[in-house]
Coordinates of C-alpha atoms in Angstrom, one line a residue:
M13 CA 0.0 0.0 0.0
A14 CA 1.4 3.4 -1.0
A15 CA 2.1 5.8 1.8
A16 CA 0.6 9.3 1.3
S17 CA 0.7 12.5 3.2
P18 CA -2.5 14.6 3.3
T19 CA -2.6 17.7 1.2
R20 CA -4.7 20.9 1.6
A21 CA -6.6 21.5 -1.6
G22 CA -7.6 25.0 -0.8
P23 CA -7.8 27.6 2.0
G24 CA -11.2 29.2 2.4
E25 CA -13.1 30.1 5.5
M26 CA -15.2 27.5 7.3
D27 CA -18.8 28.5 6.7
P28 CA -21.2 25.6 6.5
E29 CA -24.0 28.0 5.5
R30 CA -22.3 28.6 2.2
L31 CA -21.1 25.3 0.9
P32 CA -19.1 24.9 -2.3
D33 CA -20.3 22.6 -5.1
E34 CA -17.0 20.9 -5.2
M35 CA -15.1 19.1 -2.4
S36 CA -12.2 21.5 -2.7
E37 CA -11.6 22.9 0.7
V38 CA -11.0 19.8 2.8
T39 CA -7.9 17.6 3.5
V40 CA -7.7 15.2 0.5
L41 CA -6.1 11.8 1.0
S42 CA -4.9 9.4 -1.7
F43 CA -7.3 6.6 -2.1
D44 CA -4.4 4.2 -2.0
A45 CA -3.6 5.4 1.6
I46 CA -6.7 3.9 3.1
S47 CA -7.7 0.3 3.6
I48 CA -11.3 -0.7 4.7
D49 CA -12.1 -3.9 6.5
E50 CA -15.7 -4.4 5.5
T51 CA -16.0 -7.3 7.9
K52 CA -15.8 -4.8 10.8
L53 CA -18.9 -2.7 10.5
L54 CA -19.0 -0.1 13.2
G55 CA -22.3 1.5 12.3
K56 CA -24.8 2.1 9.6
G57 CA -27.0 5.1 8.9
A58 CA -29.4 6.3 6.2
F59 CA -26.6 7.9 4.2
S60 CA -23.5 5.8 5.0
S61 CA -21.8 2.9 6.6
V62 CA -18.8 3.1 9.0
Y63 CA -16.1 0.5 9.0
E64 CA -12.8 -0.1 10.8
G65 CA -9.8 0.4 8.6
T66 CA -6.2 1.7 8.4
L67 CA -4.7 4.9 7.1
T68 CA -1.1 4.8 5.9
T69 CA 0.9 8.1 6.3
A70 CA 4.5 8.9 5.6
S71 CA 5.1 10.1 9.1
A72 CA 3.3 7.4 11.2
G73 CA 2.9 4.5 8.9
P74 CA -0.4 2.5 9.2
I75 CA -2.8 3.6 11.9
P76 CA -6.2 2.3 12.8
V77 CA -9.1 4.6 11.8
A78 CA -12.8 4.7 11.3
I79 CA -13.9 5.1 7.6
K80 CA -17.3 6.4 6.7
K81 CA -18.2 5.1 3.3
M82 CA -20.9 6.9 1.3
R83 CA -21.9 7.1 -2.3
I84 CA -21.0 10.5 -3.8
P85 CA -24.3 12.3 -4.1
A86 CA -25.4 14.6 -6.9
A87 CA -24.1 18.2 -6.4
V88 CA -27.6 19.6 -6.1
S89 CA -28.9 17.0 -3.6
K90 CA -29.5 17.3 0.2
D91 CA -27.1 14.4 0.7
H92 CA -24.4 16.4 -1.0
K93 CA -25.0 19.3 1.3
Y94 CA -24.9 16.9 4.3
L95 CA -21.5 15.6 3.2
Q96 CA -20.1 19.0 2.6
T97 CA -21.2 20.3 5.9
E98 CA -19.7 17.4 7.8
L99 CA -16.4 17.8 6.0
R100 CA -16.2 21.5 6.6
V101 CA -16.9 21.2 10.3
L102 CA -14.6 18.2 10.8
S103 CA -11.7 19.9 9.0
G104 CA -12.2 23.3 10.7
L105 CA -12.5 22.3 14.4
T106 CA -9.9 20.6 16.6
H107 CA -10.6 19.6 20.2
R108 CA -10.0 16.6 22.4
N109 CA -13.8 16.1 22.7
L110 CA -14.5 16.3 19.0
V111 CA -13.8 13.3 16.8
K112 CA -10.4 13.8 15.1
Y113 CA -10.5 14.2 11.3
F114 CA -7.7 12.9 9.1
G115 CA -9.2 13.6 5.6
L116 CA -11.3 12.6 2.7
A117 CA -10.5 10.0 0.0
K118 CA -12.6 9.3 -3.1
D119 CA -13.0 6.9 -5.9
D120 CA -15.3 7.1 -8.9
T121 CA -18.5 6.4 -6.9
H122 CA -17.8 6.8 -3.2
A123 CA -16.4 9.3 -0.7
F124 CA -14.6 8.0 2.4
I125 CA -14.4 10.2 5.5
V126 CA -11.5 9.1 7.7
T127 CA -11.6 9.9 11.4
E128 CA -10.0 8.5 14.6
L129 CA -11.2 5.1 15.7
M130 CA -13.2 5.2 18.9
R131 CA -13.1 1.6 20.1
G132 CA -15.4 2.2 23.1
G133 CA -18.6 2.4 21.1
D134 CA -21.2 5.1 21.5
L135 CA -22.6 6.3 24.8
R136 CA -26.0 4.8 24.3
A137 CA -24.4 1.3 23.9
V138 CA -22.3 1.9 27.0
L139 CA -25.3 2.9 29.1
E140 CA -27.4 0.0 28.0
G141 CA -24.5 -2.4 28.6
A142 CA -24.1 -1.0 32.1
I143 CA -27.8 -1.6 32.8
A144 CA -27.7 -5.1 31.3
S145 CA -24.7 -6.0 33.6
G146 CA -27.1 -5.9 36.6
D147 CA -24.9 -3.5 38.5
P148 CA -24.8 -0.3 36.4
E149 CA -23.0 1.8 39.1
A150 CA -20.1 -0.7 39.2
A151 CA -19.9 -0.8 35.4
F152 CA -20.1 3.0 34.9
P153 CA -19.7 4.7 38.3
T154 CA -20.9 8.2 39.2
G155 CA -17.6 9.9 39.2
L156 CA -16.8 8.6 35.7
R157 CA -20.2 9.7 34.4
L158 CA -19.7 13.2 35.8
K159 CA -16.3 13.4 34.0
V160 CA -17.8 12.2 30.8
A161 CA -20.6 14.8 31.1
Q162 CA -18.0 17.5 31.7
D163 CA -16.0 16.4 28.7
I164 CA -19.1 16.4 26.4
A165 CA -19.8 20.0 27.7
A166 CA -16.3 21.0 26.8
G167 CA -16.7 19.8 23.2
I168 CA -20.1 21.6 22.9
D169 CA -18.7 24.8 24.3
Y170 CA -15.8 24.7 21.9
M171 CA -18.2 24.4 19.0
H172 CA -20.3 27.3 20.3
N173 CA -17.2 29.4 20.8
N174 CA -16.6 28.8 17.1
E175 CA -20.2 29.9 16.3
I176 CA -21.2 26.3 15.3
V177 CA -24.4 24.7 16.4
H178 CA -24.3 20.9 16.2
R179 CA -28.1 20.3 16.0
D180 CA -28.0 16.5 16.6
I181 CA -26.5 16.0 20.0
K182 CA -27.7 12.7 21.5
T183 CA -26.2 9.7 23.3
E184 CA -25.7 7.8 20.0
N185 CA -23.6 10.7 18.6
V186 CA -21.2 10.6 21.6
L187 CA -18.4 8.1 20.9
M188 CA -16.0 6.8 23.6
D189 CA -12.4 5.8 23.4
E190 CA -11.1 3.0 25.7
D191 CA -9.9 5.5 28.3
W192 CA -13.5 6.9 28.7
R193 CA -12.8 10.0 26.7
P194 CA -16.0 11.1 24.9
V195 CA -16.1 12.9 21.6
L196 CA -19.0 14.4 19.7
A197 CA -19.4 13.0 16.2
D198 CA -21.7 13.2 13.2
Y199 CA -21.7 16.9 12.1
G200 CA -23.9 16.5 9.0
F201 CA -26.5 18.8 10.5
A202 CA -24.1 21.4 12.0
R203 CA -24.5 25.0 11.0
K204 CA -23.1 28.4 11.6
V205 CA -25.1 30.2 14.2
S206 CA -27.4 32.8 12.6
A207 CA -29.8 34.9 14.6
K208 CA -31.3 36.4 11.4
K209 CA -33.0 33.4 9.9
N210 CA -34.7 30.2 10.8
M211 CA -33.0 26.9 10.3
T212 CA -34.6 23.7 9.2
I213 CA -36.1 21.2 11.7
V214 CA -33.4 18.6 12.1
G215 CA -32.2 16.3 14.8
T216 CA -33.8 13.4 16.8
D217 CA -37.2 14.0 18.4
E218 CA -36.5 13.0 22.0
F219 CA -33.5 15.3 22.1
M220 CA -35.0 18.2 20.1
A221 CA -35.5 21.6 21.8
P222 CA -39.1 22.9 21.9
E223 CA -38.3 25.9 19.6
V224 CA -36.9 23.4 17.0
I225 CA -40.1 21.3 17.1
W226 CA -42.2 24.4 16.7
G227 CA -40.2 25.5 13.6
E228 CA -39.1 28.7 15.3
A229 CA -35.7 30.5 15.0
Y230 CA -33.1 28.8 17.2
D231 CA -29.4 29.0 18.0
E232 CA -26.8 27.2 20.2
R233 CA -29.2 27.0 23.1
A234 CA -31.0 24.2 21.2
D235 CA -27.8 22.2 21.7
V236 CA -27.9 23.0 25.4
F237 CA -31.4 21.4 25.6
S238 CA -30.2 18.3 23.8
F239 CA -27.2 18.1 26.2
G240 CA -29.7 18.2 29.0
V241 CA -31.5 15.2 27.6
V242 CA -28.1 13.4 27.3
M243 CA -27.3 14.1 31.0
A244 CA -30.8 13.0 32.0
E245 CA -30.2 9.7 30.4
L246 CA -26.7 9.4 31.8
F247 CA -27.7 9.9 35.4
S248 CA -31.2 8.3 35.5
W249 CA -30.3 5.1 33.6
K250 CA -33.4 5.7 31.6
R251 CA -34.0 6.4 27.9
A252 CA -35.9 9.5 26.8
G253 CA -39.2 8.5 25.1
E254 CA -39.3 5.0 26.5
D255 CA -41.8 3.9 29.2
G256 CA -43.1 7.4 29.6
F257 CA -39.8 8.9 30.6
M258 CA -39.4 12.5 29.2
T259 CA -42.3 11.9 26.9
R260 CA -43.6 15.1 25.3
T261 CA -46.8 15.6 23.3
P262 CA -48.4 18.3 21.2
R263 CA -51.3 18.5 23.7
G264 CA -48.8 19.3 26.4
K265 CA -47.1 21.8 24.1
F266 CA -44.0 19.5 24.1
R267 CA -43.3 20.4 27.8
L268 CA -41.4 18.0 30.0
D269 CA -42.5 16.7 33.4
R270 CA -39.7 18.4 35.3
D271 CA -40.5 16.6 38.6
Q272 CA -40.3 13.3 36.8
V273 CA -36.8 14.1 35.4
S274 CA -35.6 15.4 38.8
S275 CA -36.8 12.3 40.6
A276 CA -35.3 9.9 38.0
I277 CA -31.9 11.6 38.3
R278 CA -31.9 11.5 42.1
E279 CA -33.0 7.9 42.1
G280 CA -30.6 6.8 39.4
T281 CA -27.6 8.6 40.9
P282 CA -28.3 9.2 44.6
D283 CA -24.7 10.0 45.5
A284 CA -24.5 12.9 43.0
P285 CA -24.5 16.5 44.4
E286 CA -27.9 18.2 44.4
R287 CA -26.6 20.8 42.0
L288 CA -26.4 18.2 39.2
A289 CA -30.2 17.7 39.0
E290 CA -30.7 21.5 39.1
L291 CA -28.2 22.0 36.3
I292 CA -29.9 19.4 34.1
L293 CA -33.3 21.1 34.6
E294 CA -31.7 24.5 33.7
C295 CA -30.5 22.9 30.5
L296 CA -34.0 21.6 29.8
A297 CA -35.8 24.9 30.4
Y298 CA -38.6 25.3 27.9
E299 CA -37.7 28.9 27.0
P300 CA -34.3 29.3 25.4
D301 CA -33.7 32.5 27.4
D302 CA -34.1 30.5 30.6
R303 CA -31.4 27.9 29.7
V304 CA -27.8 28.1 30.9
E305 CA -25.1 28.7 28.3
S306 CA -22.7 25.9 27.4
A307 CA -19.8 27.7 29.2
D308 CA -21.9 27.9 32.4
A309 CA -22.9 24.2 32.1
L310 CA -19.2 23.3 31.7
A311 CA -18.2 25.4 34.8
T312 CA -21.0 24.0 36.9
L313 CA -20.1 20.4 36.0
G314 CA -16.6 21.2 37.2
E315 CA -18.0 22.4 40.5
V316 CA -20.3 19.3 40.8
L317 CA -17.4 17.0 40.1
E318 CA -15.2 18.7 42.7
E319 CA -18.0 18.5 45.3
W320 CA -18.5 14.8 44.5
S321 CA -14.8 14.2 44.9
E322 CA -14.7 15.9 48.3
T323 CA -17.6 13.8 49.6
H324 CA -15.8 10.7 48.4
G325 CA -12.5 11.2 50.2
G326 CA -10.9 13.2 47.4
A327 CA -11.3 10.4 44.9
E328 CA -10.6 11.1 41.3
A329 CA -13.3 10.3 38.8
G330 CA -12.9 6.8 37.6
A331 CA -10.0 6.0 39.9
G332 CA -9.6 2.3 40.4
H333 CA -12.1 1.5 37.6
S334 CA -10.5 -1.1 35.4
R335 CA -13.3 -1.8 33.0
R336 CA -13.2 -0.4 29.4
P337 CA -16.3 1.1 27.8
S338 CA -16.2 -1.5 25.0
S339 CA -16.5 -4.4 27.5
V340 CA -19.4 -2.6 29.2
A341 CA -21.1 -2.1 25.8
R342 CA -20.8 -5.8 25.1
E343 CA -22.9 -6.5 28.1
R344 CA -25.9 -5.2 26.1
K345 CA -25.3 -7.8 23.3
A346 CA -24.9 -10.5 25.9
G347 CA -28.1 -9.5 27.5
D348 CA -29.9 -9.4 24.2
A349 CA -28.7 -12.9 23.4
S350 CA -29.8 -14.2 26.8
A351 CA -33.2 -12.7 26.3
E352 CA -33.6 -14.2 22.9
A353 CA -32.5 -17.6 24.2
A354 CA -35.0 -17.4 27.1
A355 CA -37.8 -16.4 24.7
A356 CA -36.9 -19.3 22.4
A357 CA -36.8 -21.8 25.3
S358 CA -40.2 -20.6 26.6
T359 CA -41.9 -21.0 23.1
P360 CA -43.4 -24.5 22.7
E361 CA -42.5 -26.2 19.5
A362 CA -45.4 -27.4 17.3
S363 CA -45.9 -31.1 17.4
P364 CA -46.0 -33.2 14.2
E365 CA -49.6 -34.0 15.0
A366 CA -50.5 -30.3 15.2
E367 CA -48.7 -29.6 12.0
E368 CA -50.6 -32.4 10.3
E369 CA -53.9 -31.0 11.7
G370 CA -53.0 -27.6 10.3

């Protein structure tokens, strides 16, 4: 495999609201520099599939990466705009809590977005694995969850400081490395913040801010609401929209039951400082003007983590925790397999006589 160093095809300002028709302002990689292992599917979406692979560079040699494979869309299509947006955001932002971007490779029919490989899986899988383990606190302890929340807030705040709104923050779009470092991923819906015009309704319903649902103008405070939902899931061990948790309806004007959220957080994480539940509710305020800013959420999480540490003998978040997020996430698959086996065992097989009678 030929080694290739990335080259910059053009300068240009990062402005996802004005996207070029050609892929000319992103880091371009030689197609020969990447190798995809299509037996190792990491994820599949409406527009693309993500595989494990390798990138060969002149400086570092072959390194493991994640490669998003998608058919090159027509220049006038929405899929093309989605691809352009993700590339521009990926190439323009650098932060330890945003997925690292290496570049774009192309062949005649497909585009390949190359990013760092996050072996820990996504936060939703880790949460469900912790629950399936039977002892979620042992699998994913409070201090570690507080640190993960703080890191996610740091990534969001960095985007907002660069006048970018993510617009699809959810647990599935938070990826973990094996050291429990979270990164925000999937920037296809990201946009420059614009106070002068409405943006389209995008995102995932359970994480969507009220003003987005109503089709009103919105800004980075919509991300803060989505982050509030992420934290509510992280500290309640519940999933928004399931079993009546955080359910919103048109009749209720898409308002949350704040008492339900507060109780679920306190029951799910009883050793967390009281300020945590208060912060989550501040993020989930119905009116954007009543929500905290990402910088304030980040600062408050630092204070909450410090208070938690003081009440636990000065312990560091995650100290002594030997499990890796990938092993926790695998508990979910093991639990699913056990449930399927139990269901199969409890289903009586049809007797030959019954089949003959049928």
